[in-house]
Amino acid sequence: MNSVAEDYRSQVSGLAYRNQAFINGKYVPAASGKTFDKVSPINGRLLTAVAECDREDVERAVGAARAAFDKGAWSRAFPKKRKTVLVRLAELMMKHRDELSLLETLDMGKPIANSRSADIPASAHTIQWYGEACDKVYDELAPQRPDSISMITREPLGVVAAVVPWNFPLLMACWKIGPALAAGNSVILKPAEQSPLTAIRIAELAAEAGLPEGVLNVLPGYGETAGQALGRHMDVDMVAFTGSTEVGKLFLRYSGESNMKHISLECGGKSPNIVFADVPDIDSVAKAAAAGVFYNSGQVCTAATRLIVDEKIKDKLVDLVGRHAAEWAPGDPLDPKTAMGSMVDKSQMDRVLDYIEVGRREGAKLATGGRQARQATGGYYIEPTIFEAPSNALRIAQEEIFGPVLTALTFRSDEEAVKIANDSIYGLQANLWTRDITRAHQIARALRAGTVNINATDGGDVTAPFGGYKQSGIGRDKSLHAFDKYTQLKHTFVQL
Ligand code: NAP
Ligand code: MG
């Protein structure tokens, strides 16, 4: 580990915050001159005032993105050149790993150990992986008569807007901009207003890596204004969105009411974590179940929030998960030993505390936690919380809480386990634990989810596609399949 990692707290005072929009290769204030205060959820203190972009800034950014696309320095570049630039950007992100990790932690309250070992390196790896893919993906020829050529080529869409959430700010951005840029598009990135700092910073790193001006623009600002203006813009060809199901549906509407732009959606989840009674090591399952729901303070779209357990082992498993919950007691996000940090902001903390109250009122039994923590810091922390619920119909079993709250439910047969697991508007991820390989595959096939983990909770990396069934979304991020949404197919027929 780098020596500068030893004391993060001492580095905070020396940190510079880029806080403006990045349009056409330059940092600029919002056209209106407005800013919003970016407060750290670690301690409630002001970090910096960030440019509050709105419709006029969207106009400027779309104009710059379109001009860059039409000019072709990136959109029609030799793929090998795009590879070189993106790989260089990934290297620069790793060179600035400490700074980016600190920004991410101060911005949204996640533990520095996670920012440094997961968020930043995974983000850089995503950019590198798509950069490397630039000159390894081939077009197709259709099987046709010998006196003709039928070419199927992929072309970039044009101007892509990426609207992303705050839970993994840089990683969610890179899942979009990696394949979108690799395919030759121009991109406008709108980070969540809770977490704009790393997005703003990497725009400058991308320019340093050699990305031509106008190809990547970053617009901090609110969803209702800047986000909506992107969604309704007549010259944006696609919106790649990650966020809530509610806002995802708004983007479908914006598209229908404007230019029928392509929309891809990665939305909410309420992932089942099914545990059968034959698991060989119940304590390791309990440990993974706790990590699966408490990591990132439960602010994870795939969080394993519903523990669906054979009633024969329920008491034992819930007790063990409760013991492991102690390892996730919230701590100072700047302490490298902290496993769970703060919530992203006060309103998210209040929302989760409200849900805990709802669970109590609905008749669920509070087994662990349930309270706010570390109030003296001025930050927004919640204890890891476990409910035992009598039914999957409860709101705490149906609705996405997006906090460190687990709801335990029981089943008596395989059929009932599947029925409970699928009884959700969401279908992002599902996990199951058993030593019986036949049962594992049969249940995996019956689960309506984009990802199924067997004897794991969050398996895989950038090499596998990720996305949702049902109201968890449309389209896939990660893997080469992501190119499907950032390109369109052209058929060119040649009569010889
Ligand atoms: P959110 O409220 O839906 O916001 C997501 C993005 O949309 C933000 O940039 C937000 O901007 C913007 N936005 C909000 N209202 C908008 C509107 N009316 N028009 C246009 N844009 C708008 O979600 P969040 O609270 O940031 O993130 C939590 C949600 O994301 C959870 O539901 C979670 O499950 C989901 N998520 C899904 C995945 C996945 O891959 N499936 C991954 C991570 C998170 P502002 O915040 O600046 O207003
Ligand atoms: Mg928001």
PDB file of N, CA and C in Angstrom, residues 360-430:
ATOM      1  N   ARG A 360     -41.518  -1.619  12.157  1.00  0.00           N
ATOM      2  CA  ARG A 360     -42.031  -1.836  13.523  1.00  0.00           C
ATOM      3  C   ARG A 360     -43.554  -1.809  13.526  1.00  0.00           C
ATOM      4  N   ARG A 361     -44.113  -0.780  12.863  1.00  0.00           N
ATOM      5  CA  ARG A 361     -45.574  -0.616  12.877  1.00  0.00           C
ATOM      6  C   ARG A 361     -46.282  -1.747  12.133  1.00  0.00           C
ATOM      7  N   GLU A 362     -45.600  -2.292  11.112  1.00  0.00           N
ATOM      8  CA  GLU A 362     -46.209  -3.389  10.350  1.00  0.00           C
ATOM      9  C   GLU A 362     -46.177  -4.711  11.104  1.00  0.00           C
ATOM     10  N   GLY A 363     -45.498  -4.748  12.245  1.00  0.00           N
ATOM     11  CA  GLY A 363     -45.475  -5.977  13.040  1.00  0.00           C
ATOM     12  C   GLY A 363     -44.260  -6.854  12.810  1.00  0.00           C
ATOM     13  N   ALA A 364     -43.214  -6.321  12.139  1.00  0.00           N
ATOM     14  CA  ALA A 364     -41.972  -7.097  12.022  1.00  0.00           C
ATOM     15  C   ALA A 364     -41.217  -7.000  13.350  1.00  0.00           C
ATOM     16  N   LYS A 365     -40.459  -8.069  13.656  1.00  0.00           N
ATOM     17  CA  LYS A 365     -39.714  -8.079  14.926  1.00  0.00           C
ATOM     18  C   LYS A 365     -38.302  -7.549  14.695  1.00  0.00           C
ATOM     19  N   LEU A 366     -37.954  -6.495  15.427  1.00  0.00           N
ATOM     20  CA  LEU A 366     -36.616  -5.912  15.276  1.00  0.00           C
ATOM     21  C   LEU A 366     -35.621  -6.792  16.038  1.00  0.00           C
ATOM     22  N   ALA A 367     -34.724  -7.459  15.318  1.00  0.00           N
ATOM     23  CA  ALA A 367     -33.784  -8.384  15.968  1.00  0.00           C
ATOM     24  C   ALA A 367     -32.457  -7.712  16.293  1.00  0.00           C
ATOM     25  N   THR A 368     -32.068  -6.708  15.490  1.00  0.00           N
ATOM     26  CA  THR A 368     -30.761  -6.054  15.667  1.00  0.00           C
ATOM     27  C   THR A 368     -30.858  -4.593  15.222  1.00  0.00           C
ATOM     28  N   GLY A 369     -30.172  -3.695  15.918  1.00  0.00           N
ATOM     29  CA  GLY A 369     -29.996  -2.316  15.446  1.00  0.00           C
ATOM     30  C   GLY A 369     -31.270  -1.496  15.471  1.00  0.00           C
ATOM     31  N   GLY A 370     -31.415  -0.645  14.432  1.00  0.00           N
ATOM     32  CA  GLY A 370     -32.638   0.142  14.302  1.00  0.00           C
ATOM     33  C   GLY A 370     -32.504   1.617  14.633  1.00  0.00           C
ATOM     34  N   ARG A 371     -31.302   2.047  15.042  1.00  0.00           N
ATOM     35  CA  ARG A 371     -31.185   3.454  15.463  1.00  0.00           C
ATOM     36  C   ARG A 371     -30.137   4.229  14.655  1.00  0.00           C
ATOM     37  N   GLN A 372     -30.263   5.541  14.757  1.00  0.00           N
ATOM     38  CA  GLN A 372     -29.227   6.427  14.227  1.00  0.00           C
ATOM     39  C   GLN A 372     -27.972   6.256  15.089  1.00  0.00           C
ATOM     40  N   ALA A 373     -26.806   6.544  14.546  1.00  0.00           N
ATOM     41  CA  ALA A 373     -25.567   6.383  15.311  1.00  0.00           C
ATOM     42  C   ALA A 373     -24.628   7.564  15.062  1.00  0.00           C
ATOM     43  N   ARG A 374     -23.650   7.718  15.934  1.00  0.00           N
ATOM     44  CA  ARG A 374     -22.568   8.712  15.790  1.00  0.00           C
ATOM     45  C   ARG A 374     -23.097  10.141  15.577  1.00  0.00           C
ATOM     46  N   GLN A 375     -24.186  10.485  16.267  1.00  0.00           N
ATOM     47  CA  GLN A 375     -24.768  11.826  16.084  1.00  0.00           C
ATOM     48  C   GLN A 375     -23.768  12.931  16.388  1.00  0.00           C
ATOM     49  N   ALA A 376     -22.876  12.681  17.360  1.00  0.00           N
ATOM     50  CA  ALA A 376     -21.949  13.731  17.783  1.00  0.00           C
ATOM     51  C   ALA A 376     -21.032  14.191  16.650  1.00  0.00           C
ATOM     52  N   THR A 377     -20.862  13.359  15.619  1.00  0.00           N
ATOM     53  CA  THR A 377     -19.978  13.729  14.506  1.00  0.00           C
ATOM     54  C   THR A 377     -20.601  14.797  13.616  1.00  0.00           C
ATOM     55  N   GLY A 378     -21.940  14.944  13.703  1.00  0.00           N
ATOM     56  CA  GLY A 378     -22.629  15.842  12.771  1.00  0.00           C
ATOM     57  C   GLY A 378     -22.938  15.151  11.441  1.00  0.00           C
ATOM     58  N   GLY A 379     -22.529  13.872  11.310  1.00  0.00           N
ATOM     59  CA  GLY A 379     -22.778  13.117  10.077  1.00  0.00           C
ATOM     60  C   GLY A 379     -24.028  12.260  10.199  1.00  0.00           C
ATOM     61  N   TYR A 380     -24.248  11.409   9.165  1.00  0.00           N
ATOM     62  CA  TYR A 380     -25.527  10.701   9.042  1.00  0.00           C
ATOM     63  C   TYR A 380     -25.312   9.188   9.019  1.00  0.00           C
ATOM     64  N   TYR A 381     -25.415   8.571  10.181  1.00  0.00           N
ATOM     65  CA  TYR A 381     -25.067   7.154  10.321  1.00  0.00           C
ATOM     66  C   TYR A 381     -26.250   6.350  10.873  1.00  0.00           C
ATOM     67  N   ILE A 382     -26.337   5.093  10.446  1.00  0.00           N
ATOM     68  CA  ILE A 382     -27.396   4.207  10.935  1.00  0.00           C
ATOM     69  C   ILE A 382     -26.796   2.853  11.308  1.00  0.00           C
ATOM     70  N   GLU A 383     -27.286   2.274  12.393  1.00  0.00           N
ATOM     71  CA  GLU A 383     -26.816   0.945  12.805  1.00  0.00           C
ATOM     72  C   GLU A 383     -27.269  -0.114  11.802  1.00  0.00           C
ATOM     73  N   PRO A 384     -26.457  -1.176  11.620  1.00  0.00           N
ATOM     74  CA  PRO A 384     -26.944  -2.306  10.839  1.00  0.00           C
ATOM     75  C   PRO A 384     -28.188  -2.885  11.520  1.00  0.00           C
ATOM     76  N   THR A 385     -29.219  -3.094  10.736  1.00  0.00           N
ATOM     77  CA  THR A 385     -30.539  -3.407  11.293  1.00  0.00           C
ATOM     78  C   THR A 385     -31.101  -4.696  10.679  1.00  0.00           C
ATOM     79  N   ILE A 386     -31.682  -5.542  11.524  1.00  0.00           N
ATOM     80  CA  ILE A 386     -32.282  -6.796  11.040  1.00  0.00           C
ATOM     81  C   ILE A 386     -33.703  -6.927  11.572  1.00  0.00           C
ATOM     82  N   PHE A 387     -34.629  -7.156  10.658  1.00  0.00           N
ATOM     83  CA  PHE A 387     -36.018  -7.454  11.020  1.00  0.00           C
ATOM     84  C   PHE A 387     -36.328  -8.914  10.708  1.00  0.00           C
ATOM     85  N   GLU A 388     -37.189  -9.520  11.523  1.00  0.00           N
ATOM     86  CA  GLU A 388     -37.820 -10.786  11.138  1.00  0.00           C
ATOM     87  C   GLU A 388     -39.251 -10.439  10.776  1.00  0.00           C
ATOM     88  N   ALA A 389     -39.644 -10.776   9.545  1.00  0.00           N
ATOM     89  CA  ALA A 389     -40.963 -10.349   9.071  1.00  0.00           C
ATOM     90  C   ALA A 389     -41.881 -11.552   8.901  1.00  0.00           C
ATOM     91  N   PRO A 390     -43.153 -11.386   9.254  1.00  0.00           N
ATOM     92  CA  PRO A 390     -44.094 -12.495   9.111  1.00  0.00           C
ATOM     93  C   PRO A 390     -44.490 -12.764   7.658  1.00  0.00           C
ATOM     94  N   SER A 391     -44.306 -11.790   6.775  1.00  0.00           N
ATOM     95  CA  SER A 391     -44.791 -11.987   5.395  1.00  0.00           C
ATOM     96  C   SER A 391     -44.043 -11.101   4.421  1.00  0.00           C
ATOM     97  N   ASN A 392     -43.915 -11.609   3.197  1.00  0.00           N
ATOM     98  CA  ASN A 392     -43.261 -10.845   2.127  1.00  0.00           C
ATOM     99  C   ASN A 392     -44.126  -9.680   1.636  1.00  0.00           C
ATOM    100  N   ALA A 393     -45.377  -9.635   2.133  1.00  0.00           N
ATOM    101  CA  ALA A 393     -46.267  -8.543   1.699  1.00  0.00           C
ATOM    102  C   ALA A 393     -45.952  -7.231   2.419  1.00  0.00           C
ATOM    103  N   LEU A 394     -45.165  -7.294   3.501  1.00  0.00           N
ATOM    104  CA  LEU A 394     -44.854  -6.063   4.238  1.00  0.00           C
ATOM    105  C   LEU A 394     -44.119  -5.060   3.332  1.00  0.00           C
ATOM    106  N   ARG A 395     -44.303  -3.796   3.637  1.00  0.00           N
ATOM    107  CA  ARG A 395     -43.599  -2.783   2.839  1.00  0.00           C
ATOM    108  C   ARG A 395     -42.084  -2.946   2.939  1.00  0.00           C
ATOM    109  N   ILE A 396     -41.584  -3.325   4.126  1.00  0.00           N
ATOM    110  CA  ILE A 396     -40.118  -3.478   4.249  1.00  0.00           C
ATOM    111  C   ILE A 396     -39.593  -4.686   3.466  1.00  0.00           C
ATOM    112  N   ALA A 397     -40.504  -5.557   2.990  1.00  0.00           N
ATOM    113  CA  ALA A 397     -40.083  -6.676   2.137  1.00  0.00           C
ATOM    114  C   ALA A 397     -40.291  -6.358   0.658  1.00  0.00           C
ATOM    115  N   GLN A 398     -41.127  -5.364   0.374  1.00  0.00           N
ATOM    116  CA  GLN A 398     -41.459  -5.050  -1.021  1.00  0.00           C
ATOM    117  C   GLN A 398     -40.709  -3.841  -1.562  1.00  0.00           C
ATOM    118  N   GLU A 399     -40.479  -2.847  -0.713  1.00  0.00           N
ATOM    119  CA  GLU A 399     -39.942  -1.577  -1.214  1.00  0.00           C
ATOM    120  C   GLU A 399     -38.430  -1.484  -1.015  1.00  0.00           C
ATOM    121  N   GLU A 400     -37.788  -0.793  -1.945  1.00  0.00           N
ATOM    122  CA  GLU A 400     -36.341  -0.634  -1.842  1.00  0.00           C
ATOM    123  C   GLU A 400     -36.026   0.419  -0.790  1.00  0.00           C
ATOM    124  N   ILE A 401     -35.357  -0.001   0.294  1.00  0.00           N
ATOM    125  CA  ILE A 401     -35.068   0.932   1.400  1.00  0.00           C
ATOM    126  C   ILE A 401     -33.765   1.689   1.131  1.00  0.00           C
ATOM    127  N   PHE A 402     -32.795   1.004   0.529  1.00  0.00           N
ATOM    128  CA  PHE A 402     -31.495   1.603   0.214  1.00  0.00           C
ATOM    129  C   PHE A 402     -30.770   2.076   1.472  1.00  0.00           C
ATOM    130  N   GLY A 403     -30.714   1.168   2.432  1.00  0.00           N
ATOM    131  CA  GLY A 403     -30.010   1.421   3.678  1.00  0.00           C
ATOM    132  C   GLY A 403     -29.652   0.082   4.302  1.00  0.00           C
ATOM    133  N   PRO A 404     -28.961   0.105   5.466  1.00  0.00           N
ATOM    134  CA  PRO A 404     -28.484  -1.147   6.067  1.00  0.00           C
ATOM    135  C   PRO A 404     -29.588  -1.889   6.823  1.00  0.00           C
ATOM    136  N   VAL A 405     -30.603  -2.314   6.102  1.00  0.00           N
ATOM    137  CA  VAL A 405     -31.771  -2.939   6.734  1.00  0.00           C
ATOM    138  C   VAL A 405     -32.079  -4.276   6.055  1.00  0.00           C
ATOM    139  N   LEU A 406     -32.009  -5.341   6.845  1.00  0.00           N
ATOM    140  CA  LEU A 406     -32.285  -6.691   6.335  1.00  0.00           C
ATOM    141  C   LEU A 406     -33.653  -7.147   6.819  1.00  0.00           C
ATOM    142  N   THR A 407     -34.406  -7.780   5.905  1.00  0.00           N
ATOM    143  CA  THR A 407     -35.692  -8.359   6.272  1.00  0.00           C
ATOM    144  C   THR A 407     -35.596  -9.871   6.106  1.00  0.00           C
ATOM    145  N   ALA A 408     -35.762 -10.617   7.216  1.00  0.00           N
ATOM    146  CA  ALA A 408     -35.673 -12.085   7.156  1.00  0.00           C
ATOM    147  C   ALA A 408     -37.067 -12.682   7.045  1.00  0.00           C
ATOM    148  N   LEU A 409     -37.199 -13.655   6.125  1.00  0.00           N
ATOM    149  CA  LEU A 409     -38.476 -14.326   5.861  1.00  0.00           C
ATOM    150  C   LEU A 409     -38.208 -15.836   5.847  1.00  0.00           C
ATOM    151  N   THR A 410     -39.254 -16.646   6.033  1.00  0.00           N
ATOM    152  CA  THR A 410     -39.023 -18.100   6.034  1.00  0.00           C
ATOM    153  C   THR A 410     -39.839 -18.801   4.956  1.00  0.00           C
ATOM    154  N   PHE A 411     -39.339 -20.012   4.577  1.00  0.00           N
ATOM    155  CA  PHE A 411     -40.081 -20.860   3.636  1.00  0.00           C
ATOM    156  C   PHE A 411     -40.054 -22.311   4.123  1.00  0.00           C
ATOM    157  N   ARG A 412     -40.982 -23.107   3.568  1.00  0.00           N
ATOM    158  CA  ARG A 412     -41.071 -24.518   3.952  1.00  0.00           C
ATOM    159  C   ARG A 412     -40.753 -25.470   2.797  1.00  0.00           C
ATOM    160  N   SER A 413     -40.779 -24.981   1.546  1.00  0.00           N
ATOM    161  CA  SER A 413     -40.484 -25.864   0.406  1.00  0.00           C
ATOM    162  C   SER A 413     -39.730 -25.063  -0.657  1.00  0.00           C
ATOM    163  N   ASP A 414     -39.103 -25.766  -1.589  1.00  0.00           N
ATOM    164  CA  ASP A 414     -38.382 -25.079  -2.674  1.00  0.00           C
ATOM    165  C   ASP A 414     -39.338 -24.174  -3.452  1.00  0.00           C
ATOM    166  N   GLU A 415     -40.547 -24.692  -3.703  1.00  0.00           N
ATOM    167  CA  GLU A 415     -41.524 -23.919  -4.479  1.00  0.00           C
ATOM    168  C   GLU A 415     -41.853 -22.609  -3.761  1.00  0.00           C
ATOM    169  N   GLU A 416     -42.015 -22.726  -2.441  1.00  0.00           N
ATOM    170  CA  GLU A 416     -42.359 -21.512  -1.697  1.00  0.00           C
ATOM    171  C   GLU A 416     -41.191 -20.513  -1.715  1.00  0.00           C
ATOM    172  N   ALA A 417     -39.976 -21.030  -1.647  1.00  0.00           N
ATOM    173  CA  ALA A 417     -38.799 -20.133  -1.680  1.00  0.00           C
ATOM    174  C   ALA A 417     -38.785 -19.332  -2.988  1.00  0.00           C
ATOM    175  N   VAL A 418     -39.024 -20.017  -4.101  1.00  0.00           N
ATOM    176  CA  VAL A 418     -39.020 -19.351  -5.406  1.00  0.00           C
ATOM    177  C   VAL A 418     -40.168 -18.349  -5.493  1.00  0.00           C
ATOM    178  N   LYS A 419     -41.324 -18.754  -4.971  1.00  0.00           N
ATOM    179  CA  LYS A 419     -42.489 -17.871  -5.040  1.00  0.00           C
ATOM    180  C   LYS A 419     -42.225 -16.566  -4.282  1.00  0.00           C
ATOM    181  N   ILE A 420     -41.668 -16.684  -3.098  1.00  0.00           N
ATOM    182  CA  ILE A 420     -41.372 -15.466  -2.313  1.00  0.00           C
ATOM    183  C   ILE A 420     -40.304 -14.629  -3.029  1.00  0.00           C
ATOM    184  N   ALA A 421     -39.273 -15.306  -3.515  1.00  0.00           N
ATOM    185  CA  ALA A 421     -38.178 -14.579  -4.175  1.00  0.00           C
ATOM    186  C   ALA A 421     -38.700 -13.781  -5.373  1.00  0.00           C
ATOM    187  N   ASN A 422     -39.585 -14.385  -6.149  1.00  0.00           N
ATOM    188  CA  ASN A 422     -40.088 -13.723  -7.363  1.00  0.00           C
ATOM    189  C   ASN A 422     -41.239 -12.758  -7.092  1.00  0.00           C
ATOM    190  N   ASP A 423     -41.739 -12.748  -5.876  1.00  0.00           N
ATOM    191  CA  ASP A 423     -42.853 -11.854  -5.535  1.00  0.00           C
ATOM    192  C   ASP A 423     -42.312 -10.450  -5.266  1.00  0.00           C
ATOM    193  N   SER A 424     -41.931  -9.765  -6.360  1.00  0.00           N
ATOM    194  CA  SER A 424     -41.318  -8.439  -6.261  1.00  0.00           C
ATOM    195  C   SER A 424     -41.457  -7.763  -7.615  1.00  0.00           C
ATOM    196  N   ILE A 425     -41.573  -6.447  -7.602  1.00  0.00           N
ATOM    197  CA  ILE A 425     -41.587  -5.745  -8.898  1.00  0.00           C
ATOM    198  C   ILE A 425     -40.179  -5.715  -9.496  1.00  0.00           C
ATOM    199  N   TYR A 426     -39.170  -6.035  -8.665  1.00  0.00           N
ATOM    200  CA  TYR A 426     -37.777  -5.964  -9.106  1.00  0.00           C
ATOM    201  C   TYR A 426     -37.241  -7.322  -9.537  1.00  0.00           C
ATOM    202  N   GLY A 427     -36.171  -7.309 -10.308  1.00  0.00           N
ATOM    203  CA  GLY A 427     -35.525  -8.555 -10.729  1.00  0.00           C
ATOM    204  C   GLY A 427     -34.088  -8.300 -11.130  1.00  0.00           C
ATOM    205  N   LEU A 428     -33.345  -7.634 -10.234  1.00  0.00           N
ATOM    206  CA  LEU A 428     -31.966  -7.287 -10.583  1.00  0.00           C
ATOM    207  C   LEU A 428     -31.022  -8.446 -10.292  1.00  0.00           C
ATOM    208  N   GLN A 429     -31.086  -8.959  -9.079  1.00  0.00           N
ATOM    209  CA  GLN A 429     -30.164 -10.026  -8.677  1.00  0.00           C
ATOM    210  C   GLN A 429     -30.854 -10.938  -7.681  1.00  0.00           C
ATOM    211  N   ALA A 430     -30.424 -12.206  -7.653  1.00  0.00           N
ATOM    212  CA  ALA A 430     -30.909 -13.154  -6.648  1.00  0.00           C
ATOM    213  C   ALA A 430     -29.740 -14.055  -6.265  1.00  0.00           C
TER     214      ALA A 430
END
